[in-house]
Amino acid sequence: MSALIEVENLRVRFPGDHGPTDVVRGISFSLGRERLGIVGESGSGKSMTGRALMGLVPAPGRAIADRMVFDGIDLARLDERGFRRLRGARLSMVLQDPKFSLNPVIRIGEQIGEALAFHSRASRRERRRRVLDVLAAVRIDDPERVYRLFPHEVSGGMGQRVMIAMMVVLEPDVMIADEPTSALDVSVRAQVLEIMDDLVRRRGMGLVLISHDLEMVARWCDRVLVMYDGRIVEECAAGRLAEATHPYTKGLLASTPHLDDARELLPVLDRGALGASR
Amino acid sequence: MAQAEIGAEQRASRIPRASAAALLRRGRSLAWIALTLALTLLGLMAVTFVVGRVVPIDPVIAVVGERASQAVYDAARIEMGLDDPVVVQFARYVMDVLRGDLGMSVTTQRPVMEDLARVFPATLEMATLGILIGVTLGVPMGVVAAARQGTLVDQVIRVLGLAGYAIPAFWIGLVGLVVFYASLGWVGGPGRIDFFLDGMVEPVTGLLLVDSLLAGDMESFGSAFSHIVLPATILGFFSLAYISRMTRSFMLEQLGQEYIVTARAKGAPERVVVWRHAFKPIRVQLVTVVGLSYAALLEGSVMIETVFSWPGIGNYLTNALLNADMNAVLGATLLIGVVFIAINKLSDLLYLIIDPRARS
Ligand SMILES: Nc1ncnc2c1ncn2[C@@H]1O[C@H](COP(=O)(O)OP(=O)(O)O)[C@@H](O)[C@H]1O
Ligand SMILES: [Mg+2]
């Protein structure tokens, strides 16, 4: 399998009062036409890794890498214009909460159609047709109606499907989904993941699924990276997480509750030991 | 599909389909605006009425004079209805106001309504030009400053905004007159028009620029324009300072939102990110800011009207106050209050039109 993205020694650096801090501290990984999960606790650098791939690390932060290649393009040396050509068209990103990630004053259909306007010369009618198609593709029953709605008029689950539609309308090669279901009702999470999964497989996209939920990532991904404190501490096939060797991963696994759990208390991570091991 | 999801979507689906319900809601919003408008106006009249009664100026003496006998005084008092119950007096006051009767002005010896019809257009004309300048320059400046936060452009725009606060209006007015009128001769001096053209144009709207155009009198138009351009620009500068500062801070808040990241993730060019995704949501807030700013200008910038001998409502009100001309003071106050309320309600209406969230 040829890699879509290859990353070598990626750092995300923020200037601080006491000199620069790296919140991602030299990670290397590759992504093929597969579903790659990134898990780790809050603040471990998952989102910044995703943002770095899109060229969207918020200022004054900066992404630095020895190599960060996407389809022969070195993202580590790409300027803003170059990134703009890729974003939405070949690399795309689904954010966490549709309540905040959709523009409140622009109709849903127009928000999706924009991506087409930025990257293609499609006519207005052509754009409209493609937007309706992609709304249907994320299993929205009445695309014509939803096209005209504003984001506050749809539920969270539907909002996230709109977001996914917006990010796949140009059939990108890679989609990064940053906690795509964390803000949703438990009842609609599986449905949203299934729609996303289905699109990714059918269109042969590479997916980076970022989550703090180890079980979810194990279920929906082929391969998993475990991040801790800005580093990748474990990399394994999703089916083999049980054989993980790093103490942090083992700790995470041990602290996942189960229905048939007989334990009174879930174990607590021993951070002292983790500090020593890295 | 899960239960919760279905419920939520059906709820959403009712909004655009049931347009009758939407119309009803819109109608109710309008009725609400109308009702609050009526109540606010009544409240305003109550205030001017009470103020008119508590000030230590005896309206009877104002009519009969200081040396009238007690009998004459009492007769005049009854004649003027001042012995009637307060409620009756207030009702009479409201009816008078609604009929357009604000009493006589003791300084001008004319009905206050006529005075206001003459001075208010002078203020309106200047304030409208001022706010146009303030909006067309202030909004883009605020947007650009926010989009380039921390750069030199941003610094310059912020300094201009601060200057609008720190520099006194009368000072800038005097300096403006000295430089552009006295030294350079680029603009007309104090007043609305050159004195030899004064009264040449038949007043239709009371706005000299409009009336002179209607009359096809280009000489008067040119003169009026050369007189208004400096004070209007100065007013424009003050509202520009306020509007650009507010626009900048609204924009900064917008640019930190998640949907800005979404727009960038779609490949939106910076121009679209700034002017569509960040600017569109702040239009509602800007309506309020511009409305407030316009209302402030319409109250008549007393300083500017004084420096430029501008026969507007600020000047009129100041004169009335200095002469204890109560009818004129209350009439002008009432008018200013009405203008303020009208602008407020107008921005409420604009809200309904431009904010999809307020509509449903
Ligand atoms: N604008 C910023 N300035 C400084 N530090 C930041 C900024 N944004 C994020 N960080 C830090 O970067 C680290 C990683 O953040 P993030 O990638 O969002 O974590 P995750 O997505 O894994 O929860 C966090 O410790 C966070 O505090
Ligand atoms: Mg995150």
XYZ file of C-alpha atoms and ligand atoms in Angstrom:
666
model
C 0.000 0.000 0.000
C 1.484 3.324 -1.030
C 1.371 6.027 1.609
C -0.821 9.082 1.082
C 0.864 11.000 3.834
C 4.251 10.505 5.391
C 5.281 12.498 8.414
C 8.751 12.582 9.886
C 9.599 14.297 13.128
C 6.646 16.678 13.303
C 6.691 19.316 15.998
C 4.071 21.929 16.802
C 5.652 24.814 18.606
C 4.133 27.725 20.503
C 6.180 30.653 21.706
C 5.849 31.161 25.438
C 7.054 33.470 28.187
C 9.824 31.039 29.033
C 10.860 30.201 25.499
C 9.023 28.033 22.991
C 7.012 24.992 24.032
C 6.428 21.995 21.811
C 2.946 20.584 22.196
C 3.669 17.944 19.555
C 7.163 16.684 20.147
C 8.609 14.996 17.115
C 6.185 12.402 15.843
C 6.483 10.243 12.729
C 3.763 8.228 11.070
C 2.285 7.421 7.719
C -1.227 7.179 6.363
C -2.405 5.039 3.464
C -5.887 4.598 2.078
C -6.857 3.326 5.475
C -8.536 4.404 8.668
C -5.973 5.581 11.152
C -7.020 6.319 14.697
C -5.237 8.772 16.971
C -6.149 8.408 20.636
C -4.874 10.039 23.761
C -6.055 12.111 26.643
C -7.091 15.715 26.338
C -4.122 17.984 25.666
C -1.923 15.211 24.293
C -1.555 16.980 20.939
C -4.030 15.079 18.756
C -5.815 18.121 17.384
C -2.584 19.986 16.743
C -1.329 17.001 14.752
C -4.459 17.131 12.604
C -4.229 20.896 12.212
C -0.574 20.626 11.192
C -1.548 18.357 8.286
C -4.047 20.994 7.109
C -1.646 23.912 7.594
C -4.084 25.270 10.171
C -2.045 25.437 13.360
C -3.376 28.595 15.039
C -0.968 31.532 15.237
C 1.408 32.079 16.892
C 1.925 28.312 16.780
C 4.010 26.733 14.033
C 4.380 23.252 12.602
C 7.926 22.114 11.930
C 8.810 18.784 10.355
C 11.744 17.113 8.655
C 9.298 15.847 6.105
C 5.535 15.964 5.792
C 4.682 14.688 2.345
C 1.244 14.371 0.809
C 1.142 12.894 -2.681
C 4.580 14.250 -3.520
C 3.882 17.683 -2.018
C 6.005 18.636 0.969
C 3.504 20.186 3.362
C 6.334 21.260 5.656
C 7.436 23.736 3.016
C 4.094 24.603 1.474
C 2.943 28.216 1.537
C -0.564 29.391 2.401
C -1.642 29.513 -1.234
C -0.523 25.977 -1.781
C -2.411 24.806 1.272
C -5.513 26.650 0.156
C -5.529 24.665 -3.056
C -5.420 21.403 -1.110
C -7.844 22.237 1.686
C -11.354 21.090 1.037
C -10.369 19.623 -2.307
C -7.780 16.988 -1.389
C -7.375 17.296 2.380
C -10.357 17.999 4.545
C -11.285 18.186 8.187
C -14.423 17.504 10.190
C -14.549 19.406 13.468
C -16.075 18.452 16.759
C -19.309 20.317 17.316
C -21.641 21.357 14.479
C -23.179 23.922 16.820
C -19.948 25.892 16.561
C -18.352 24.661 13.361
C -21.164 25.649 10.999
C -21.659 29.312 10.193
C -24.902 30.391 11.882
C -25.982 32.908 9.246
C -25.346 31.021 6.004
C -27.778 28.464 4.615
C -26.570 24.884 4.772
C -26.692 24.358 1.021
C -24.609 27.463 0.406
C -22.048 26.460 3.008
C -21.514 23.130 1.302
C -21.588 24.659 -2.172
C -18.823 27.092 -1.228
C -16.198 24.352 -1.307
C -17.179 23.719 -4.933
C -17.014 27.420 -5.722
C -13.495 27.712 -4.312
C -12.100 24.762 -6.213
C -14.068 24.292 -9.407
C -15.631 26.295 -12.177
C -18.941 24.526 -11.739
C -21.952 26.663 -12.592
C -24.422 27.635 -9.927
C -26.845 24.942 -11.055
C -24.150 22.321 -11.232
C -23.040 23.231 -7.718
C -26.561 22.963 -6.431
C -27.002 19.548 -7.969
C -23.773 18.282 -6.452
C -24.689 19.650 -3.026
C -28.043 17.877 -3.163
C -26.237 14.679 -4.190
C -23.793 14.861 -1.325
C -26.589 15.595 1.159
C -28.269 12.442 -0.048
C -24.956 10.624 0.292
C -24.841 11.442 4.004
C -28.361 9.981 4.164
C -30.361 13.143 4.532
C -33.842 12.218 3.369
C -35.016 15.561 2.146
C -31.977 17.347 0.663
C -34.027 20.081 -0.992
C -35.430 21.157 2.339
C -32.196 20.869 4.314
C -30.416 22.854 1.592
C -32.422 25.924 2.587
C -32.121 25.555 6.356
C -29.841 27.434 8.697
C -27.613 25.400 11.021
C -29.642 26.175 14.140
C -32.644 24.554 12.499
C -31.139 21.067 12.438
C -30.221 18.605 15.179
C -26.657 17.861 16.212
C -26.604 14.555 14.377
C -27.835 16.145 11.190
C -25.461 19.070 11.641
C -22.533 16.690 11.779
C -23.733 14.915 8.637
C -23.883 18.318 6.954
C -20.313 18.931 8.092
C -19.230 15.583 6.651
C -21.048 16.363 3.402
C -19.190 19.665 3.205
C -15.876 17.903 3.630
C -16.445 15.104 1.120
C -18.234 17.010 -1.620
C -15.000 17.312 -3.610
C -13.959 13.724 -2.905
C -10.709 14.500 -1.098
C -7.974 11.918 -0.644
C -7.708 12.404 3.087
C -10.232 13.355 5.705
C -9.268 14.250 9.246
C -12.108 13.878 11.720
C -11.305 15.539 15.045
C -13.579 14.085 17.722
C -16.460 13.982 15.222
C -18.951 12.475 17.640
C -17.882 13.794 21.038
C -20.478 16.557 20.997
C -23.332 14.367 19.796
C -26.029 12.447 21.634
C -24.924 8.913 22.313
C -27.872 7.679 20.277
C -26.640 9.188 16.997
C -22.904 8.603 17.330
C -22.857 5.170 15.715
C -24.964 6.402 12.830
C -22.659 9.336 12.086
C -19.585 7.118 12.300
C -21.167 4.577 10.018
C -21.993 7.189 7.382
C -18.461 8.513 7.558
C -16.985 5.035 7.416
C -19.102 4.101 4.452
C -18.028 7.197 2.488
C -14.386 6.701 3.334
C -14.401 3.113 2.154
C -16.466 3.658 -0.955
C -14.412 6.601 -2.119
C -11.138 5.019 -1.101
C -10.154 7.915 1.143
C -7.630 7.903 3.936
C -9.213 8.742 7.277
C -7.566 10.106 10.384
C -10.008 9.597 13.231
C -9.038 11.580 16.302
C -10.667 10.630 19.567
C -10.095 10.202 23.250
C -12.271 7.107 23.124
C -10.074 4.059 22.759
C -12.926 1.656 22.223
C -14.458 3.746 19.459
C -11.168 4.040 17.639
C -10.513 0.311 18.001
C -13.885 -0.399 16.442
C -13.791 2.021 13.508
C -10.104 2.052 12.561
C -7.572 -0.253 10.985
C -4.579 1.093 12.827
C -4.173 3.111 16.010
C -1.622 5.634 17.226
C -1.644 6.347 20.944
C -0.423 9.813 21.869
C 0.718 10.964 25.248
C 2.202 14.340 26.046
C 2.954 15.256 22.441
C 4.481 11.941 21.470
C 3.323 8.706 19.883
C 3.794 6.073 22.547
C 2.172 3.154 20.806
C 1.332 2.182 17.245
C -0.500 -1.008 16.461
C -3.248 -2.647 14.448
C -6.649 -1.844 15.923
C -7.351 -5.516 16.545
C -4.192 -5.974 18.560
C -4.613 -3.240 21.168
C -4.943 -5.901 23.812
C -1.298 -6.793 23.153
C -0.146 -3.190 23.643
C 3.133 -2.876 25.460
C 3.325 0.768 26.556
C 2.262 1.325 30.155
C 0.072 4.328 29.155
C -1.898 2.266 26.658
C -2.235 -0.529 29.165
C -3.384 1.975 31.733
C -5.983 3.375 29.312
C -7.236 -0.096 28.494
C -7.439 -1.030 32.151
C -9.404 2.100 32.993
C -12.106 1.446 30.376
C -15.264 0.348 32.188
C -17.157 -2.734 31.001
C -20.739 -3.720 31.496
C -19.746 -6.891 33.298
C -17.252 -4.974 35.409
C -16.973 -6.212 38.955
C -14.496 -3.498 39.953
C -15.567 -0.931 42.544
C -13.077 1.678 41.338
C -11.358 2.054 38.013
C -7.575 2.091 38.259
C -5.819 5.471 38.108
C -2.915 6.147 35.756
C 0.423 6.228 37.532
C 1.868 9.350 35.908
C 5.088 9.152 37.883
C 5.863 5.830 36.277
C 4.900 7.227 32.844
C 7.229 10.157 33.208
C 10.091 7.774 33.922
C 9.337 5.607 30.934
C 9.379 8.191 28.207
C -32.431 6.007 13.036
C -32.323 6.600 16.749
C -35.356 7.965 18.508
C -33.898 11.246 19.728
C -32.653 12.115 16.270
C -36.025 11.606 14.630
C -37.734 13.822 17.155
C -35.239 16.597 16.693
C -35.439 16.500 12.926
C -39.174 16.576 12.813
C -39.101 19.579 15.035
C -36.698 21.223 12.636
C -38.730 20.276 9.609
C -41.789 22.097 10.790
C -40.148 25.486 10.657
C -39.869 26.177 6.934
C -42.853 24.084 5.906
C -45.437 25.633 8.178
C -45.067 29.084 6.673
C -48.403 30.132 8.174
C -46.966 29.573 11.628
C -43.835 31.477 10.646
C -45.913 34.373 9.366
C -47.899 34.375 12.564
C -44.675 34.509 14.551
C -43.363 37.326 12.389
C -46.688 39.125 12.812
C -46.445 38.708 16.539
C -42.923 40.142 16.571
C -44.160 43.149 14.653
C -47.145 43.580 16.966
C -44.781 43.375 19.917
C -42.550 46.052 18.439
C -45.586 48.275 17.825
C -46.871 47.788 21.367
C -43.543 48.533 23.032
C -43.212 51.520 20.734
C -46.553 52.936 21.906
C -45.736 52.315 25.559
C -42.280 53.855 25.276
C -43.703 56.960 23.640
C -46.287 57.278 26.368
C -43.540 56.884 28.983
C -41.511 59.543 27.244
C -44.446 61.958 27.275
C -44.984 61.219 30.958
C -41.375 62.209 31.605
C -41.566 65.477 29.671
C -44.926 66.211 31.299
C -43.619 65.663 34.834
C -40.442 67.609 34.149
C -42.576 70.446 32.812
C -44.469 70.547 36.104
C -41.620 70.283 38.583
C -39.305 72.898 37.169
C -39.319 76.086 39.243
C -40.670 78.167 36.392
C -44.274 79.213 36.856
C -46.053 78.937 33.502
C -48.798 81.289 34.708
C -46.357 84.053 35.495
C -44.774 83.465 32.133
C -48.149 84.387 30.639
C -49.552 87.096 32.925
C -46.284 88.670 34.003
C -44.751 89.220 37.450
C -46.954 92.121 38.483
C -50.409 90.695 37.749
C -52.938 90.765 40.587
C -53.932 87.598 42.436
C -57.349 87.576 40.752
C -55.842 87.789 37.268
C -53.310 85.152 38.208
C -56.003 82.768 39.493
C -58.195 83.288 36.441
C -55.283 82.597 34.122
C -54.409 79.523 36.140
C -57.911 78.103 35.701
C -57.972 79.217 32.090
C -54.759 77.240 31.494
C -56.282 74.130 33.062
C -53.696 73.976 35.801
C -56.338 73.405 38.486
C -57.613 70.240 36.776
C -56.625 66.810 38.125
C -53.177 65.696 37.008
C -54.592 62.834 34.950
C -56.768 65.215 32.989
C -53.844 67.545 32.453
C -51.695 64.666 31.215
C -54.419 63.456 28.851
C -54.725 66.973 27.493
C -50.961 67.157 27.081
C -50.887 63.868 25.175
C -53.703 65.004 22.895
C -51.924 68.289 22.237
C -48.700 66.529 21.399
C -50.481 64.092 19.093
C -52.068 67.057 17.330
C -48.623 68.550 16.923
C -49.187 71.348 19.412
C -46.115 71.794 21.594
C -46.984 75.293 22.756
C -45.368 78.613 21.969
C -41.718 79.395 22.385
C -41.193 82.551 24.453
C -37.848 83.254 22.775
C -38.848 82.929 19.146
C -42.534 83.872 19.643
C -43.473 81.032 17.325
C -45.048 77.626 17.874
C -42.362 75.196 19.064
C -43.511 72.731 16.384
C -42.663 75.241 13.661
C -39.263 75.906 15.197
C -38.518 72.206 15.355
C -39.618 71.695 11.767
C -37.002 74.286 10.844
C -34.078 73.285 13.076
C -34.400 69.512 12.990
C -33.769 69.125 9.235
C -30.547 71.109 9.687
C -29.347 68.588 12.236
C -30.738 65.667 10.250
C -28.838 66.705 7.157
C -25.528 67.009 8.953
C -25.997 63.874 11.047
C -26.955 61.797 8.026
C -23.875 62.853 6.087
C -21.832 62.238 9.226
C -23.133 58.736 9.778
C -22.657 57.879 6.104
C -19.022 58.876 6.415
C -18.727 57.006 9.716
C -20.156 53.783 8.310
C -18.516 53.709 4.910
C -15.093 54.319 6.412
C -15.466 52.957 9.952
C -16.766 49.501 9.119
C -14.089 48.594 6.561
C -11.416 50.052 8.840
C -12.577 47.921 11.754
C -12.704 44.819 9.582
C -9.238 45.393 8.159
C -7.783 46.159 11.593
C -9.162 42.898 12.962
C -8.063 40.851 9.965
C -4.538 42.239 10.392
C -4.470 42.354 14.146
C -1.167 43.557 15.519
C 0.183 44.903 12.222
C 1.013 48.534 11.476
C -2.335 48.994 9.713
C -4.109 47.838 12.850
C -2.077 50.217 15.018
C -2.832 53.204 12.811
C -6.559 52.447 12.779
C -6.592 52.021 16.543
C -4.821 55.321 17.088
C -7.419 57.035 14.885
C -10.146 55.397 16.949
C -8.586 56.615 20.174
C -8.192 60.105 18.758
C -11.942 60.161 18.244
C -12.241 59.816 21.987
C -9.436 62.011 23.152
C -9.862 65.064 20.909
C -12.605 67.490 21.974
C -15.133 68.252 19.250
C -14.980 72.036 19.652
C -11.192 72.018 19.305
C -11.172 69.988 16.129
C -14.028 72.172 14.843
C -12.118 75.397 15.483
C -8.895 74.056 14.039
C -10.822 72.795 11.019
C -12.343 76.233 10.473
C -9.006 77.995 10.826
C -7.227 75.653 8.425
C -9.780 74.745 5.765
C -11.919 77.887 5.783
C -9.787 80.795 6.954
C -6.391 79.737 5.565
C -7.059 77.469 2.619
C -10.525 78.664 1.688
C -11.485 75.141 0.626
C -14.785 75.098 2.467
C -17.542 77.491 3.459
C -17.527 79.110 6.894
C -20.063 78.947 9.725
C -23.757 78.629 8.905
C -25.579 76.416 6.463
C -25.150 78.526 3.342
C -23.553 81.769 2.164
C -25.627 84.618 3.572
C -26.491 86.169 0.217
C -28.072 82.852 -0.827
C -29.929 82.399 2.439
C -33.661 81.961 1.924
C -33.343 81.658 -1.863
C -34.377 78.018 -1.895
C -37.985 77.113 -1.210
C -37.949 74.738 1.783
C -39.614 71.426 0.867
C -37.846 68.861 3.009
C -35.865 71.403 5.012
C -32.692 69.632 3.890
C -30.803 72.297 1.964
C -28.884 69.871 -0.224
C -32.086 68.141 -1.263
C -34.178 71.285 -1.637
C -31.586 73.080 -3.757
C -31.336 70.048 -6.033
C -35.128 69.908 -6.289
C -35.134 73.566 -7.252
C -32.288 72.961 -9.704
C -30.342 75.727 -7.996
C -26.772 74.516 -8.327
C -25.283 77.657 -6.837
C -27.188 77.129 -3.606
C -26.328 73.439 -3.666
C -22.637 74.173 -4.039
C -22.709 76.714 -1.248
C -24.672 74.434 1.083
C -22.307 71.599 0.327
C -19.214 73.673 1.003
C -20.717 74.660 4.357
C -21.783 71.220 5.474
C -18.763 69.250 4.375
C -16.473 70.221 7.247
C -18.847 69.802 10.198
C -20.262 66.598 8.690
C -16.758 65.220 8.204
C -15.918 66.016 11.798
C -19.063 64.285 13.019
C -18.208 61.459 10.634
C -14.792 61.194 12.203
C -16.253 60.812 15.680
C -18.714 58.145 14.607
C -16.000 56.480 12.534
C -13.856 56.246 15.642
C -16.614 54.511 17.569
C -17.831 52.328 14.711
C -14.377 51.127 13.697
C -13.482 50.278 17.287
C -16.662 48.264 17.781
C -16.350 46.589 14.379
C -12.809 45.583 15.185
C -13.741 43.976 18.458
C -16.780 42.170 16.989
C -14.597 40.879 14.165
C -11.872 39.665 16.498
C -14.462 37.678 18.390
C -15.769 36.193 15.138
C -12.338 35.312 13.812
C -11.784 33.119 16.865
C -14.879 31.021 16.156
C -14.812 27.395 15.056
C -16.659 28.084 11.826
C -13.769 30.219 10.725
C -11.589 27.121 10.986
C -14.231 25.269 8.977
C -14.172 27.928 6.280
C -10.398 27.686 6.056
C -10.577 23.882 6.022
C -12.774 24.192 2.933
C -10.085 26.211 1.219
C -11.759 29.598 1.560
C -9.533 32.489 0.467
C -8.796 34.990 3.233
C -11.109 37.575 1.656
C -14.041 35.162 1.906
C -13.116 34.126 5.438
C -13.098 37.733 6.578
C -15.930 39.325 4.597
C -18.341 36.444 4.449
C -17.768 34.068 7.309
C -16.722 36.570 9.947
C -18.465 39.729 8.751
C -21.906 38.355 7.962
C -22.626 37.308 11.543
C -21.716 40.726 12.984
C -24.085 42.734 10.796
C -26.746 42.479 13.448
C -24.486 43.906 16.131
C -23.345 46.620 13.756
C -26.927 47.705 13.164
C -27.179 48.476 16.875
C -23.884 50.327 16.956
C -24.676 52.389 13.881
C -28.146 53.115 15.227
C -26.750 54.373 18.525
C -24.155 56.421 16.754
C -26.729 57.964 14.418
C -29.046 58.726 17.330
C -26.194 60.470 19.113
C -25.524 62.633 16.063
C -29.218 63.429 15.722
C -29.410 64.645 19.264
C -27.360 67.388 17.761
C -23.708 67.612 18.549
C -24.010 70.807 20.581
C -20.309 71.585 20.324
C -20.187 71.284 16.563
C -23.429 73.210 16.072
C -22.125 75.964 18.298
C -18.730 76.216 16.635
C -20.263 76.194 13.149
C -23.268 78.392 14.061
C -25.371 75.573 12.724
C -29.081 76.302 13.237
C -29.825 72.747 14.386
C -31.615 71.190 17.290
C -28.554 71.179 19.542
C -28.213 74.912 19.156
C -31.959 75.436 19.573
C -32.113 73.349 22.738
C -29.128 75.137 24.255
C -30.682 78.535 23.574
C -34.008 77.419 24.987
C -32.310 76.173 28.146
C -30.374 79.408 28.610
C -33.618 81.405 28.236
C -35.682 79.076 30.444
C -37.969 78.604 27.454
C -39.783 75.586 28.874
C -42.060 74.722 25.942
C -39.124 74.756 23.591
C -36.982 72.651 25.933
C -39.675 70.045 26.436
C -40.627 69.984 22.771
C -37.045 69.514 21.645
C -36.493 66.868 24.320
C -39.596 65.038 23.200
C -38.454 65.111 19.591
C -35.014 63.805 20.492
C -36.630 61.044 22.527
C -38.888 60.100 19.632
C -35.935 59.992 17.258
C -34.008 57.807 19.669
C -36.920 55.399 20.044
C -37.579 55.332 16.310
C -33.983 54.406 15.559
C -34.100 51.748 18.216
C -37.217 50.183 16.793
C -35.810 50.426 13.312
C -32.804 48.382 14.372
C -35.161 45.842 15.960
C -36.897 45.524 12.604
C -33.589 45.171 10.786
C -32.677 42.393 13.221
C -35.733 40.470 12.145
C -34.702 40.862 8.546
C -31.014 40.022 8.694
C -30.646 37.497 11.493
C -31.946 34.037 10.612
C -31.821 33.101 14.295
C -34.173 35.917 15.234
C -36.543 34.972 12.450
C -37.386 31.490 13.654
N -3.128 28.630 20.962
C -2.400 27.869 21.801
N -1.364 28.407 22.484
C -0.631 27.655 23.318
N -0.854 26.358 23.557
C -1.867 25.757 22.918
C -2.697 26.484 22.009
N -3.634 25.644 21.534
C -3.400 24.458 22.112
N -2.343 24.517 22.944
C -1.799 23.428 23.751
O -1.427 22.378 22.906
C -1.610 21.156 23.585
C -2.229 20.168 22.668
O -3.502 20.605 22.323
P -4.461 19.717 21.423
O -3.724 19.228 20.222
O -5.671 20.531 21.182
O -4.816 18.487 22.371
P -5.889 17.354 22.152
O -6.571 17.578 20.873
O -5.119 16.082 22.180
O -6.805 17.436 23.325
C -2.457 21.438 24.815
O -1.668 21.294 25.957
C -2.864 22.867 24.650
O -2.846 23.509 25.898
Mg -8.609 18.115 20.548
